[in-house]
Every structure is written in structure tokens, then in C-alpha cells.
CSV table of C-alpha atoms in Angstrom, one decimal:
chain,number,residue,atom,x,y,z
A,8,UNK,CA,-9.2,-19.8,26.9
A,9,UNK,CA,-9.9,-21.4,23.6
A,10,UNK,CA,-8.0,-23.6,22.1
A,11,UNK,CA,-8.1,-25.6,18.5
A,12,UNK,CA,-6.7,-28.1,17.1
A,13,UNK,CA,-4.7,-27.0,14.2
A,14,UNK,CA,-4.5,-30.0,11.2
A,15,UNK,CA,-1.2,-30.4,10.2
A,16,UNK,CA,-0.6,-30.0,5.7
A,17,UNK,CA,2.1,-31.8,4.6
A,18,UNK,CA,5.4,-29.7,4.0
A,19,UNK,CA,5.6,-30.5,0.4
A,20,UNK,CA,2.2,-29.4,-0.4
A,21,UNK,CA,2.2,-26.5,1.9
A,22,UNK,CA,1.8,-24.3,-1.6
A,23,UNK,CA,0.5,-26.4,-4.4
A,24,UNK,CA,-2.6,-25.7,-6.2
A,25,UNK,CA,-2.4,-22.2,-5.1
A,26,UNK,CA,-4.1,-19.1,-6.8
A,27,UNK,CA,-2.0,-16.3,-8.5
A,28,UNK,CA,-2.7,-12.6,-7.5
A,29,UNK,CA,-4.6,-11.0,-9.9
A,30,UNK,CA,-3.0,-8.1,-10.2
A,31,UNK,CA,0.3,-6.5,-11.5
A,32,UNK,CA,2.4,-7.5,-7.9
A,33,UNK,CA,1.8,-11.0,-8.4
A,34,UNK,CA,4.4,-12.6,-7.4
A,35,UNK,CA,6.1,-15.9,-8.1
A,36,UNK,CA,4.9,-17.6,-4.6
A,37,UNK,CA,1.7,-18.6,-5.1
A,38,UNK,CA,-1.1,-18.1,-2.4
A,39,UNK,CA,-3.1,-21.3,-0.7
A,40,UNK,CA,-6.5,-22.2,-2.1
A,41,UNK,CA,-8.8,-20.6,1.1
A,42,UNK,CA,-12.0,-22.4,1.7
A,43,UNK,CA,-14.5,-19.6,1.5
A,44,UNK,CA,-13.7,-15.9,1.2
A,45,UNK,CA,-10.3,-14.1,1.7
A,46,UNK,CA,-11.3,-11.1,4.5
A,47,UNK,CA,-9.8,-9.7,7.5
A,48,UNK,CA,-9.4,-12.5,9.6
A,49,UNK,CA,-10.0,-12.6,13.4
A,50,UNK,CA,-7.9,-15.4,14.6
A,51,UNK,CA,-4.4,-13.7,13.4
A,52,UNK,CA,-6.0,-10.6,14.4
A,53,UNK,CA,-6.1,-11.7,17.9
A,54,UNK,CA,-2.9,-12.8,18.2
A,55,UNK,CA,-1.6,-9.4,17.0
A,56,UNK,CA,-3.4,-7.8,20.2
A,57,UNK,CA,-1.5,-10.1,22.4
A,58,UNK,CA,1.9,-8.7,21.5
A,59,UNK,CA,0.9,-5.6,21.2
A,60,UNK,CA,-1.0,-6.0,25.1
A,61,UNK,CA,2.8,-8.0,26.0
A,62,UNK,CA,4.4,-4.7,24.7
A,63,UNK,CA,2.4,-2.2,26.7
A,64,UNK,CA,2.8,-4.2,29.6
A,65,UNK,CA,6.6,-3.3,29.6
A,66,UNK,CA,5.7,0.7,28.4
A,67,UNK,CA,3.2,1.4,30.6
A,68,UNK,CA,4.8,-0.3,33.9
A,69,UNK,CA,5.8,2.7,36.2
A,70,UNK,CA,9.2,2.6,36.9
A,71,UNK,CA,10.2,0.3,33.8
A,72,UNK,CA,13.6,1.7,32.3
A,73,UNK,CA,12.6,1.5,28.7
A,74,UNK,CA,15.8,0.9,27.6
A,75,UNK,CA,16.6,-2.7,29.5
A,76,UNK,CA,13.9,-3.8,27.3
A,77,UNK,CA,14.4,-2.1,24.2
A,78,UNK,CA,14.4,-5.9,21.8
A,79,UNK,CA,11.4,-7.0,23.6
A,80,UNK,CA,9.7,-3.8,22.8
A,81,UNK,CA,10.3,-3.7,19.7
A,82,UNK,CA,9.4,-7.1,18.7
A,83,UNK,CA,6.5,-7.3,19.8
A,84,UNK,CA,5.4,-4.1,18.6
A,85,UNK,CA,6.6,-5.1,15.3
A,86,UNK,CA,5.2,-8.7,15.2
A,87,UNK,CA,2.1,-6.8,16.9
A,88,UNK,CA,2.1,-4.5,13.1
A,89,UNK,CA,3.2,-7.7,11.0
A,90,UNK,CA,0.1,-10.0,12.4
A,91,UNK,CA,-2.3,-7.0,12.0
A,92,UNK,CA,-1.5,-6.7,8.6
A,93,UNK,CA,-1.6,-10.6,7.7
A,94,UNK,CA,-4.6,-10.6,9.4
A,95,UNK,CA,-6.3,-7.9,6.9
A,96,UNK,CA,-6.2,-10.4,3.9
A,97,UNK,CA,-7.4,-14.1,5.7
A,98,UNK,CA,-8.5,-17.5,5.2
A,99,UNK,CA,-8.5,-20.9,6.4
A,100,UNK,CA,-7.6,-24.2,4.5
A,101,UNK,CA,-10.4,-26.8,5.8
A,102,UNK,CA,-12.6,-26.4,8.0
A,103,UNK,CA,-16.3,-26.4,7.5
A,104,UNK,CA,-18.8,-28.4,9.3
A,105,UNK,CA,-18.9,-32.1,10.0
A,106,UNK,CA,-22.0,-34.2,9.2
A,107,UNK,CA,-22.8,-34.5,12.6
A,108,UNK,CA,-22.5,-30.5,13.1
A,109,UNK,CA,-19.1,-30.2,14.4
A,110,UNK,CA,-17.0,-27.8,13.2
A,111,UNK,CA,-13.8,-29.0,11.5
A,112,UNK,CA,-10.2,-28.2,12.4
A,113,UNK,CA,-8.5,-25.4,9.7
A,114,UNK,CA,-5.4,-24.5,9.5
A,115,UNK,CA,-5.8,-20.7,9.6
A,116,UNK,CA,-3.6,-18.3,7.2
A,117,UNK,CA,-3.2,-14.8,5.7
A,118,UNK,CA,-2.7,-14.2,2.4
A,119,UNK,CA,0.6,-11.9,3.0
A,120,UNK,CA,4.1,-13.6,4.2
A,121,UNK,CA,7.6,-12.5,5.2
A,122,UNK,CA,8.3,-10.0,8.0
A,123,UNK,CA,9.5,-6.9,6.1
A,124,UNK,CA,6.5,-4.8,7.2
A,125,UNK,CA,6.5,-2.6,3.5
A,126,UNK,CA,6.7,-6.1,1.4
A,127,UNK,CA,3.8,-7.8,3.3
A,128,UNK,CA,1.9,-4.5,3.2
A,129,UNK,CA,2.8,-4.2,-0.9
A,130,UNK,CA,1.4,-7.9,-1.2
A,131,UNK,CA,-2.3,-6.5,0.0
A,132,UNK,CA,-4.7,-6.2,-2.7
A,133,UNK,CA,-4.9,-2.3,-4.1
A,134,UNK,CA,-8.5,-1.7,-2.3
A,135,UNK,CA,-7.6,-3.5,0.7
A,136,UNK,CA,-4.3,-1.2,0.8
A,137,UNK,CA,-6.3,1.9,0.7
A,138,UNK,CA,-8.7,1.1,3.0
A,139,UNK,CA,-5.7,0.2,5.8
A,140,UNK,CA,-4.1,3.5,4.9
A,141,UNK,CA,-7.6,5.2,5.3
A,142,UNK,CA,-8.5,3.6,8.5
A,143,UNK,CA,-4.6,4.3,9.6
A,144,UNK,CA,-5.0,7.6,9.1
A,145,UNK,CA,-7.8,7.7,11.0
A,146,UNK,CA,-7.0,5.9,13.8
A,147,UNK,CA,-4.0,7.2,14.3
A,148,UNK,CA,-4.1,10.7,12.8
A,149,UNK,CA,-0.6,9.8,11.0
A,150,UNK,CA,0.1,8.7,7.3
A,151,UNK,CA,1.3,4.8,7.2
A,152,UNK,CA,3.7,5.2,4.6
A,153,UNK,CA,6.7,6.7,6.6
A,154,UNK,CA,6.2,5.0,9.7
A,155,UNK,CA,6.0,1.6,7.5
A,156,UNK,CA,9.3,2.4,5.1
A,157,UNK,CA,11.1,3.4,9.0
A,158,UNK,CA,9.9,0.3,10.9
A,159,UNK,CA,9.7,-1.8,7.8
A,160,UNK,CA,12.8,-4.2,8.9
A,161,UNK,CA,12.8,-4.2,12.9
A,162,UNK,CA,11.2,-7.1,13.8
A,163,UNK,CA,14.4,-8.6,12.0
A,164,UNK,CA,16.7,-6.0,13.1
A,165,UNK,CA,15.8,-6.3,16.8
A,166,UNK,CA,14.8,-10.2,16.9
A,167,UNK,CA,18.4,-10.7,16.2
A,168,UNK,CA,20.1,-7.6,17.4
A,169,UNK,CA,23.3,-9.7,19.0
A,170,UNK,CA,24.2,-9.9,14.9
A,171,UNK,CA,24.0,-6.3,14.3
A,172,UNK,CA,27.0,-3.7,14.6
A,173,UNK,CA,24.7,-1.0,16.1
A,174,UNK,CA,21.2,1.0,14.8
A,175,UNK,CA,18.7,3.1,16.3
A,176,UNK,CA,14.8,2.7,16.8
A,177,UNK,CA,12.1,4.7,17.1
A,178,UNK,CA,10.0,3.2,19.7
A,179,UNK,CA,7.3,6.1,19.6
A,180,UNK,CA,7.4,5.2,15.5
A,181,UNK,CA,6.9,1.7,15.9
A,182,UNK,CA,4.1,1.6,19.0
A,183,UNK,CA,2.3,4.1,17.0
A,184,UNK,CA,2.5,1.7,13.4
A,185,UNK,CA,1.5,-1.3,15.7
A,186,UNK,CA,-1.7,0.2,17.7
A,187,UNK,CA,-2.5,2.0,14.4
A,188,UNK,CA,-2.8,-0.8,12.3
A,189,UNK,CA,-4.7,-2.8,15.0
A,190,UNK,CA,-7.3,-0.2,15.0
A,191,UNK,CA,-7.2,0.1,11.4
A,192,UNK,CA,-7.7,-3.7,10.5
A,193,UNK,CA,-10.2,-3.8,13.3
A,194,UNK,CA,-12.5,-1.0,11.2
A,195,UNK,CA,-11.5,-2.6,8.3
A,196,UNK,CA,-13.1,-5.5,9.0
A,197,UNK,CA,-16.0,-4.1,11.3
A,198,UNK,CA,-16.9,-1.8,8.0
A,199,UNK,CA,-16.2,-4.9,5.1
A,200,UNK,CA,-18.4,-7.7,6.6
């Protein structure tokens, strides 16, 4: 296993001298200066297929009673569909090579924040959108629209479930948003080098 060393920015600069969006959404959080281009972006990529692997490890056990591990499920199929998202619109701060040929530590990032699943999707450039939703479509032979605007908040809702009243998921719903957008960043990024 790989691992990198991550340099650390200091809190208070964390989003200075960032760029606005340069379309109607922007927002009032501005978005780190990237070193290079801004493109679907491995690293968080990657770490969306863990949970998403963690998650099927619990569906796909035999003799697992779905329902003891409903939060866990959930989660990570969520976090699974946040990180593949985040990973569509990528950069790093730093990195480069060294003199010497050494490649430098970055601190990786995505261009897209929060965990609300339809916000972070919304803060996606317009042709970056559309091509998710084609390659969702594809993929997964659904539309992303309703399966974002039903899972949109249950990362949140399940992460801290012990502070909700009660609710209802739809665990088909959500494994199908997760390994859908997985696939569909994945082509987005194969087809957008």
C-alpha cells in the first residue's frame, strides 16, 4: 500500500487567494488556487471505492441480516456517492517535482464541499454535471436526479441516527447512486483526459 505524506496548510489560510466559480452558482466560499488543471481526480476517487467495497462486504456476506447494519450501510454507501462526486472536479495544492526529481508532497482536494449529496452535485461545473448525469445514466440505466434529491441527506441522517426521532432509507436507492456515480466519474475521467 501506498502511502504519502500529506503537507499540512495552515487553518487560517485554508481558503485565501482562492478562485470564484465562473458561473451563475458561485458561491460566497471561494475554491483553493489548484496547481495545474481542475479534473476528475484519482486519489479521492479511490477512496470512494473503498467504502463503497466496505459496504458490499456487509451486502453481499451470506447470511448478513441487513438490518443490524443498516448505519454502516448507509454511510458508506453515501460517503461512497459524496467522494465520487468530489472526486469529478480535483486538484492538488503543491506538489510538483523537486530539483533533484522527487515528487513533492500536495495536499489533495476537490473542488465541491459539504455532504448534502444535491448541494455538492449543484456546485459541479454545468458540463461536468451533464456529463455525470450522462455517464449515470449509462452506467446505471437510472436518471441521477431522483436518487440524488432521495439520498441527498443520509450520510448525515444515518452518521448520526442516535439524534433522529425515526426515518426510513432506501438501501437499493442509495447502493445504486453510490456504484452509479463510481462508474460514472470513472468514464468521466477515462473519456476527459
Amino acid at each position: 500500500m501506498l502511502f504519502t505524506k500529506i503537507s499540512s496548510i495552515p487553518v487560517n489560510q485554508h481558503f485565501q487567494d482562492m478562485p470564484r466559480r465562473k458561473d451563475s452558482r458561485s458561491s460566497t466560499r471561494q475554491n483553493r488556487e489548484f496547481s495545474g488543471v481542475i479534473r476528475p481526480n484519482g486519489r479521492i476517487w479511490a477512496s470512494a471505492k473503498q467504502f463503497y467495497r466496505a459496504a458490499e462486504q456487509i451486502w453481499t456476506t451470506e447470511g448478513v441480516d441487513l438490518n443490524a447494519f443498516v448505519f454502516p450501510l448507509i454511510v458508506n454507501y453515501a460517503l461512497c456517492a459524496e467522494l465520487s462526486l468530489k472526486a469529478a472536479e480535483g486538484g492538488a495544492v503543491g506538489g510538483g517535482v523537486t530539483s533533484d526529481g522527487l515528487v513533492k508532497a500536495a495536499k489533495i482536494m476537490s473542488t465541491a464541499h459539504g455532504h448534502n449529496l444535491s448541494y455538492v452535485f449543484a456546485s459541479l461545473e454545468l458540463p461536468t454535471q451533464a456529463a455525470i448525469e450522462s455517464e449515470f445514466l449509462e452506467a446505471s440505466g437510472e436518471q441521477l436526479a431522483p436518487l440524488l434529491a432521495e439520498c441527498s441527506d443520509y450520510f448525515i441522517q444515518a452518521r448520526y441516527a442516535y439524534e433522529q426521532i425515526g426515518g426510513s432509507y432506501d438501501l437499493t436507492g442509495i447502493r445504486t447512486l453510490a456504484k452509479g456515480l463510481l462508474d460514472a466519474v470513472k468514464a468521466y475521467g477515462t473519456k476527459n483526459p
